Amino acid sequence: MKFAKYFVFALFLSSQAQAYLSIAESAEVLAPGKYQLGAEPQILTNKGGGANFNVFLDTSINESTSARISMGAGAVDFNAFASLKWIPIPDVDNQPAMGFRVGAGLARDEDENLLQLQVAPLVSKRVDTDYGLTVPYVSVPFTFLNTKEENIVASNIAIGTEFHYVDWNEVNLGAELGVDLNKSYSYISVFVTFPFESHKGFGK
């Protein structure tokens, strides 16, 4: 399958540093029956710099909940993360969408195993433009990291936007800026998502 080939290929397009504390999604929830495949290259701007590459798959659970699995590589030998996004307050009129993302992950960095537990409040607001739909968002993820030597709670602020160009039915774009608050990473990332349905294929 082409899907499987692209997925495996993307896992190895990484370079020099780990970074798995990004959000790379707004508080929008996929419609039932919808999925999306995504890729996120990321450049670190602190802790020596470097880059990372993640791929992810999103699926809808119900009208207010979606799930994501992601995998990546870099200086870490392997990184896997699963999250659940719950948005009980939808984007209606002047009210922004508000909710939480919770997740857990495992990573292997040389001879050390890392456990990650994350809670991330998430707020976004849809803005219609002549060029398409823009969805700016902000989140402050708190990530508990368990290592062999210590347990820490890392935090950062993530500010980003999704962009759904009016003439593009098979791809959406996004960008995110992360700022280190406590023992975390500062970074710049971009991401691209490909929506699809199981019986229809790629495209909205």
PDB file of C-alpha atoms in Angstrom:
ATOM      1  CA  MET A   1       0.000   0.000   0.000  1.00  0.00           C
ATOM      2  CA  LYS A   2       1.194   3.500  -0.813  1.00  0.00           C
ATOM      3  CA  PHE A   3      -0.073   4.699   2.586  1.00  0.00           C
ATOM      4  CA  ALA A   4       2.148   2.234   4.460  1.00  0.00           C
ATOM      5  CA  LYS A   5       5.189   3.081   2.335  1.00  0.00           C
ATOM      6  CA  TYR A   6       4.809   6.816   2.971  1.00  0.00           C
ATOM      7  CA  PHE A   7       4.257   6.221   6.699  1.00  0.00           C
ATOM      8  CA  VAL A   8       7.418   4.150   7.132  1.00  0.00           C
ATOM      9  CA  PHE A   9       9.432   6.505   4.914  1.00  0.00           C
ATOM     10  CA  ALA A  10       8.406   9.531   6.985  1.00  0.00           C
ATOM     11  CA  LEU A  11       9.609   7.941  10.206  1.00  0.00           C
ATOM     12  CA  PHE A  12      13.208   8.118   8.993  1.00  0.00           C
ATOM     13  CA  LEU A  13      13.263  11.668   7.638  1.00  0.00           C
ATOM     14  CA  SER A  14      14.671  13.016  10.875  1.00  0.00           C
ATOM     15  CA  SER A  15      17.964  14.520  11.986  1.00  0.00           C
ATOM     16  CA  GLN A  16      19.612  15.681  15.151  1.00  0.00           C
ATOM     17  CA  ALA A  17      17.325  16.251  18.122  1.00  0.00           C
ATOM     18  CA  GLN A  18      14.228  15.043  19.844  1.00  0.00           C
ATOM     19  CA  ALA A  19      11.174  17.235  20.413  1.00  0.00           C
ATOM     20  CA  TYR A  20       7.851  15.671  21.239  1.00  0.00           C
ATOM     21  CA  LEU A  21       6.131  18.408  23.242  1.00  0.00           C
ATOM     22  CA  SER A  22       4.327  20.115  20.379  1.00  0.00           C
ATOM     23  CA  ILE A  23       0.547  20.229  19.840  1.00  0.00           C
ATOM     24  CA  ALA A  24       0.153  20.593  16.044  1.00  0.00           C
ATOM     25  CA  GLU A  25      -3.648  20.729  16.145  1.00  0.00           C
ATOM     26  CA  SER A  26      -6.430  23.179  16.951  1.00  0.00           C
ATOM     27  CA  ALA A  27      -9.536  22.538  19.043  1.00  0.00           C
ATOM     28  CA  GLU A  28     -11.459  21.586  15.893  1.00  0.00           C
ATOM     29  CA  VAL A  29     -12.772  18.000  15.998  1.00  0.00           C
ATOM     30  CA  LEU A  30     -13.014  15.751  12.957  1.00  0.00           C
ATOM     31  CA  ALA A  31     -16.519  14.862  11.802  1.00  0.00           C
ATOM     32  CA  PRO A  32     -17.630  11.260  12.434  1.00  0.00           C
ATOM     33  CA  GLY A  33     -16.195   8.901   9.831  1.00  0.00           C
ATOM     34  CA  LYS A  34     -13.328  11.240   8.964  1.00  0.00           C
ATOM     35  CA  TYR A  35      -9.597  10.661   9.353  1.00  0.00           C
ATOM     36  CA  GLN A  36      -6.446  12.609   8.594  1.00  0.00           C
ATOM     37  CA  LEU A  37      -2.807  11.734   8.091  1.00  0.00           C
ATOM     38  CA  GLY A  38      -0.211  14.358   8.978  1.00  0.00           C
ATOM     39  CA  ALA A  39       3.485  15.149   9.005  1.00  0.00           C
ATOM     40  CA  GLU A  40       5.342  17.684  11.171  1.00  0.00           C
ATOM     41  CA  PRO A  41       8.955  18.763  10.608  1.00  0.00           C
ATOM     42  CA  GLN A  42      10.242  20.814  13.527  1.00  0.00           C
ATOM     43  CA  ILE A  43      13.298  22.984  14.209  1.00  0.00           C
ATOM     44  CA  LEU A  44      14.500  23.515  17.782  1.00  0.00           C
ATOM     45  CA  THR A  45      15.685  26.972  18.750  1.00  0.00           C
ATOM     46  CA  ASN A  46      17.130  26.169  22.179  1.00  0.00           C
ATOM     47  CA  LYS A  47      19.148  23.381  23.836  1.00  0.00           C
ATOM     48  CA  GLY A  48      21.648  23.220  21.007  1.00  0.00           C
ATOM     49  CA  GLY A  49      19.187  23.364  18.134  1.00  0.00           C
ATOM     50  CA  GLY A  50      18.544  20.467  15.796  1.00  0.00           C
ATOM     51  CA  ALA A  51      15.487  19.077  14.076  1.00  0.00           C
ATOM     52  CA  ASN A  52      12.828  16.417  14.447  1.00  0.00           C
ATOM     53  CA  PHE A  53      10.185  14.805  12.280  1.00  0.00           C
ATOM     54  CA  ASN A  54       6.849  13.323  13.377  1.00  0.00           C
ATOM     55  CA  VAL A  55       4.002  11.667  11.516  1.00  0.00           C
ATOM     56  CA  PHE A  56       0.516  11.235  12.946  1.00  0.00           C
ATOM     57  CA  LEU A  57      -2.932   9.829  12.273  1.00  0.00           C
ATOM     58  CA  ASP A  58      -6.173  11.353  13.607  1.00  0.00           C
ATOM     59  CA  THR A  59      -9.575   9.726  13.885  1.00  0.00           C
ATOM     60  CA  SER A  60     -12.967  10.899  15.117  1.00  0.00           C
ATOM     61  CA  ILE A  61     -14.599   9.228  18.124  1.00  0.00           C
ATOM     62  CA  ASN A  62     -17.714  11.403  18.442  1.00  0.00           C
ATOM     63  CA  GLU A  63     -18.774  15.013  17.875  1.00  0.00           C
ATOM     64  CA  SER A  64     -16.600  16.332  20.709  1.00  0.00           C
ATOM     65  CA  THR A  65     -13.745  13.822  20.846  1.00  0.00           C
ATOM     66  CA  SER A  66     -10.952  12.712  18.540  1.00  0.00           C
ATOM     67  CA  ALA A  67      -7.833  10.597  18.955  1.00  0.00           C
ATOM     68  CA  ARG A  68      -4.299  10.800  17.581  1.00  0.00           C
ATOM     69  CA  ILE A  69      -1.359   8.429  17.359  1.00  0.00           C
ATOM     70  CA  SER A  70       2.044   9.813  16.408  1.00  0.00           C
ATOM     71  CA  MET A  71       5.524   8.456  15.806  1.00  0.00           C
ATOM     72  CA  GLY A  72       8.825  10.152  15.207  1.00  0.00           C
ATOM     73  CA  ALA A  73      12.589   9.956  15.346  1.00  0.00           C
ATOM     74  CA  GLY A  74      15.582  12.203  15.770  1.00  0.00           C
ATOM     75  CA  ALA A  75      18.278  12.064  18.394  1.00  0.00           C
ATOM     76  CA  VAL A  76      15.823   9.799  20.185  1.00  0.00           C
ATOM     77  CA  ASP A  77      15.937   6.370  18.601  1.00  0.00           C
ATOM     78  CA  PHE A  78      12.162   6.120  18.659  1.00  0.00           C
ATOM     79  CA  ASN A  79       9.193   8.127  19.938  1.00  0.00           C
ATOM     80  CA  ALA A  80       5.541   7.075  20.048  1.00  0.00           C
ATOM     81  CA  PHE A  81       2.639   9.060  21.504  1.00  0.00           C
ATOM     82  CA  ALA A  82      -1.135   8.587  21.747  1.00  0.00           C
ATOM     83  CA  SER A  83      -3.565  11.332  22.724  1.00  0.00           C
ATOM     84  CA  LEU A  84      -7.255  12.000  23.182  1.00  0.00           C
ATOM     85  CA  LYS A  85      -8.715  15.447  22.452  1.00  0.00           C
ATOM     86  CA  TRP A  86     -11.965  16.364  24.224  1.00  0.00           C
ATOM     87  CA  ILE A  87     -13.657  19.643  23.268  1.00  0.00           C
ATOM     88  CA  PRO A  88     -16.845  20.058  25.360  1.00  0.00           C
ATOM     89  CA  ILE A  89     -17.227  23.746  24.413  1.00  0.00           C
ATOM     90  CA  PRO A  90     -17.552  24.126  20.618  1.00  0.00           C
ATOM     91  CA  ASP A  91     -16.720  27.131  18.439  1.00  0.00           C
ATOM     92  CA  VAL A  92     -20.108  28.918  18.209  1.00  0.00           C
ATOM     93  CA  ASP A  93     -20.703  32.577  17.258  1.00  0.00           C
ATOM     94  CA  ASN A  94     -18.144  34.630  19.221  1.00  0.00           C
ATOM     95  CA  GLN A  95     -17.294  31.776  21.580  1.00  0.00           C
ATOM     96  CA  PRO A  96     -14.002  29.943  20.914  1.00  0.00           C
ATOM     97  CA  ALA A  97     -13.686  26.181  21.094  1.00  0.00           C
ATOM     98  CA  MET A  98     -12.217  25.086  24.429  1.00  0.00           C
ATOM     99  CA  GLY A  99     -11.126  21.751  25.821  1.00  0.00           C
ATOM    100  CA  PHE A 100      -8.204  19.508  26.695  1.00  0.00           C
ATOM    101  CA  ARG A 101      -5.810  17.058  25.142  1.00  0.00           C
ATOM    102  CA  VAL A 102      -4.451  14.238  27.305  1.00  0.00           C
ATOM    103  CA  GLY A 103      -1.841  11.785  26.138  1.00  0.00           C
ATOM    104  CA  ALA A 104       0.885   9.315  26.985  1.00  0.00           C
ATOM    105  CA  GLY A 105       4.011   8.240  25.187  1.00  0.00           C
ATOM    106  CA  LEU A 106       7.197   6.227  25.258  1.00  0.00           C
ATOM    107  CA  ALA A 107      10.592   7.089  23.844  1.00  0.00           C
ATOM    108  CA  ARG A 108      13.945   5.371  23.582  1.00  0.00           C
ATOM    109  CA  ASP A 109      16.962   7.680  23.751  1.00  0.00           C
ATOM    110  CA  GLU A 110      20.241   5.749  23.470  1.00  0.00           C
ATOM    111  CA  ASP A 111      20.204   3.520  26.579  1.00  0.00           C
ATOM    112  CA  GLU A 112      17.385   5.314  28.395  1.00  0.00           C
ATOM    113  CA  ASN A 113      13.614   4.760  28.268  1.00  0.00           C
ATOM    114  CA  LEU A 114      11.370   7.785  28.782  1.00  0.00           C
ATOM    115  CA  LEU A 115       7.739   7.814  29.874  1.00  0.00           C
ATOM    116  CA  GLN A 116       5.612  10.862  29.000  1.00  0.00           C
ATOM    117  CA  LEU A 117       2.220  11.866  30.406  1.00  0.00           C
ATOM    118  CA  GLN A 118       0.699  15.092  29.072  1.00  0.00           C
ATOM    119  CA  VAL A 119      -2.252  17.358  29.854  1.00  0.00           C
ATOM    120  CA  ALA A 120      -2.800  20.313  27.528  1.00  0.00           C
ATOM    121  CA  PRO A 121      -5.605  22.908  27.761  1.00  0.00           C
ATOM    122  CA  LEU A 122      -6.501  23.951  24.200  1.00  0.00           C
ATOM    123  CA  VAL A 123      -8.377  26.969  22.799  1.00  0.00           C
ATOM    124  CA  SER A 124      -9.004  27.919  19.162  1.00  0.00           C
ATOM    125  CA  LYS A 125     -11.249  30.146  17.032  1.00  0.00           C
ATOM    126  CA  ARG A 126     -12.243  29.773  13.383  1.00  0.00           C
ATOM    127  CA  VAL A 127     -11.741  32.820  11.159  1.00  0.00           C
ATOM    128  CA  ASP A 128     -13.134  32.859   7.603  1.00  0.00           C
ATOM    129  CA  THR A 129     -11.063  34.745   5.040  1.00  0.00           C
ATOM    130  CA  ASP A 130     -11.223  35.248   1.263  1.00  0.00           C
ATOM    131  CA  TYR A 131      -8.495  32.608   0.914  1.00  0.00           C
ATOM    132  CA  GLY A 132     -10.006  29.987   3.185  1.00  0.00           C
ATOM    133  CA  LEU A 133     -10.533  29.032   6.815  1.00  0.00           C
ATOM    134  CA  THR A 134      -7.872  29.953   9.384  1.00  0.00           C
ATOM    135  CA  VAL A 135      -7.985  28.417  12.864  1.00  0.00           C
ATOM    136  CA  PRO A 136      -5.537  30.070  15.293  1.00  0.00           C
ATOM    137  CA  TYR A 137      -5.026  28.200  18.574  1.00  0.00           C
ATOM    138  CA  VAL A 138      -3.092  28.363  21.830  1.00  0.00           C
ATOM    139  CA  SER A 139      -2.201  25.648  24.321  1.00  0.00           C
ATOM    140  CA  VAL A 140      -0.052  25.256  27.433  1.00  0.00           C
ATOM    141  CA  PRO A 141       0.929  21.579  27.623  1.00  0.00           C
ATOM    142  CA  PHE A 142       2.246  20.172  30.893  1.00  0.00           C
ATOM    143  CA  THR A 143       4.255  16.996  30.352  1.00  0.00           C
ATOM    144  CA  PHE A 144       5.414  14.677  33.129  1.00  0.00           C
ATOM    145  CA  LEU A 145       8.675  13.017  32.084  1.00  0.00           C
ATOM    146  CA  ASN A 146       9.910   9.949  33.927  1.00  0.00           C
ATOM    147  CA  THR A 147      13.580   9.157  33.354  1.00  0.00           C
ATOM    148  CA  LYS A 148      16.091   6.859  35.018  1.00  0.00           C
ATOM    149  CA  GLU A 149      17.586   9.721  37.033  1.00  0.00           C
ATOM    150  CA  GLU A 150      14.687  12.090  37.722  1.00  0.00           C
ATOM    151  CA  ASN A 151      11.026  12.951  37.295  1.00  0.00           C
ATOM    152  CA  ILE A 152      10.217  16.397  35.929  1.00  0.00           C
ATOM    153  CA  VAL A 153       7.198  18.362  34.709  1.00  0.00           C
ATOM    154  CA  ALA A 154       8.054  20.223  31.533  1.00  0.00           C
ATOM    155  CA  SER A 155       5.849  23.038  30.256  1.00  0.00           C
ATOM    156  CA  ASN A 156       5.768  25.283  27.228  1.00  0.00           C
ATOM    157  CA  ILE A 157       3.314  27.523  25.416  1.00  0.00           C
ATOM    158  CA  ALA A 158       2.269  26.525  21.902  1.00  0.00           C
ATOM    159  CA  ILE A 159       0.800  29.144  19.562  1.00  0.00           C
ATOM    160  CA  GLY A 160      -0.212  28.088  16.088  1.00  0.00           C
ATOM    161  CA  THR A 161      -2.741  28.093  13.314  1.00  0.00           C
ATOM    162  CA  GLU A 162      -4.324  25.713  10.838  1.00  0.00           C
ATOM    163  CA  PHE A 163      -5.042  26.959   7.318  1.00  0.00           C
ATOM    164  CA  HIS A 164      -7.624  25.384   5.013  1.00  0.00           C
ATOM    165  CA  TYR A 165      -7.086  26.971   1.595  1.00  0.00           C
ATOM    166  CA  VAL A 166     -10.345  27.440  -0.267  1.00  0.00           C
ATOM    167  CA  ASP A 167      -9.263  25.593  -3.438  1.00  0.00           C
ATOM    168  CA  TRP A 168      -7.410  22.698  -1.766  1.00  0.00           C
ATOM    169  CA  ASN A 169      -9.555  19.666  -0.980  1.00  0.00           C
ATOM    170  CA  GLU A 170      -6.817  17.129  -0.265  1.00  0.00           C
ATOM    171  CA  VAL A 171      -4.409  18.989   2.000  1.00  0.00           C
ATOM    172  CA  ASN A 172      -4.370  21.500   4.875  1.00  0.00           C
ATOM    173  CA  LEU A 173      -1.405  23.434   6.276  1.00  0.00           C
ATOM    174  CA  GLY A 174      -0.366  24.594   9.728  1.00  0.00           C
ATOM    175  CA  ALA A 175       2.424  26.241  11.685  1.00  0.00           C
ATOM    176  CA  GLU A 176       3.314  26.423  15.373  1.00  0.00           C
ATOM    177  CA  LEU A 177       5.674  28.343  17.633  1.00  0.00           C
ATOM    178  CA  GLY A 178       6.664  26.793  20.948  1.00  0.00           C
ATOM    179  CA  VAL A 179       8.211  28.763  23.810  1.00  0.00           C
ATOM    180  CA  ASP A 180       9.934  27.021  26.723  1.00  0.00           C
ATOM    181  CA  LEU A 181       8.395  27.777  30.127  1.00  0.00           C
ATOM    182  CA  ASN A 182      10.062  25.095  32.257  1.00  0.00           C
ATOM    183  CA  LYS A 183      12.600  22.434  31.230  1.00  0.00           C
ATOM    184  CA  SER A 184      11.073  22.169  27.786  1.00  0.00           C
ATOM    185  CA  TYR A 185      11.859  23.089  24.191  1.00  0.00           C
ATOM    186  CA  SER A 186      11.437  26.233  22.132  1.00  0.00           C
ATOM    187  CA  TYR A 187      10.757  25.386  18.509  1.00  0.00           C
ATOM    188  CA  ILE A 188       9.253  26.319  15.170  1.00  0.00           C
ATOM    189  CA  SER A 189       7.278  23.668  13.339  1.00  0.00           C
ATOM    190  CA  VAL A 190       5.082  23.357  10.297  1.00  0.00           C
ATOM    191  CA  PHE A 191       2.627  20.571   9.629  1.00  0.00           C
ATOM    192  CA  VAL A 192       0.575  19.290   6.754  1.00  0.00           C
ATOM    193  CA  THR A 193      -2.534  17.115   7.012  1.00  0.00           C
ATOM    194  CA  PHE A 194      -4.322  14.981   4.440  1.00  0.00           C
ATOM    195  CA  PRO A 195      -8.007  14.347   5.250  1.00  0.00           C
ATOM    196  CA  PHE A 196      -9.615  11.132   4.032  1.00  0.00           C
ATOM    197  CA  GLU A 197     -12.482   8.704   4.476  1.00  0.00           C
ATOM    198  CA  SER A 198     -12.044   4.933   4.504  1.00  0.00           C
ATOM    199  CA  HIS A 199     -14.536   4.326   1.684  1.00  0.00           C
ATOM    200  CA  LYS A 200     -13.776   7.474  -0.331  1.00  0.00           C
ATOM    201  CA  GLY A 201     -10.022   7.996  -0.134  1.00  0.00           C
ATOM    202  CA  PHE A 202      -8.146  11.260   0.270  1.00  0.00           C
ATOM    203  CA  GLY A 203     -10.002  14.566   0.007  1.00  0.00           C
ATOM    204  CA  LYS A 204     -12.648  16.416   1.980  1.00  0.00           C
TER     205      LYS A 204
END
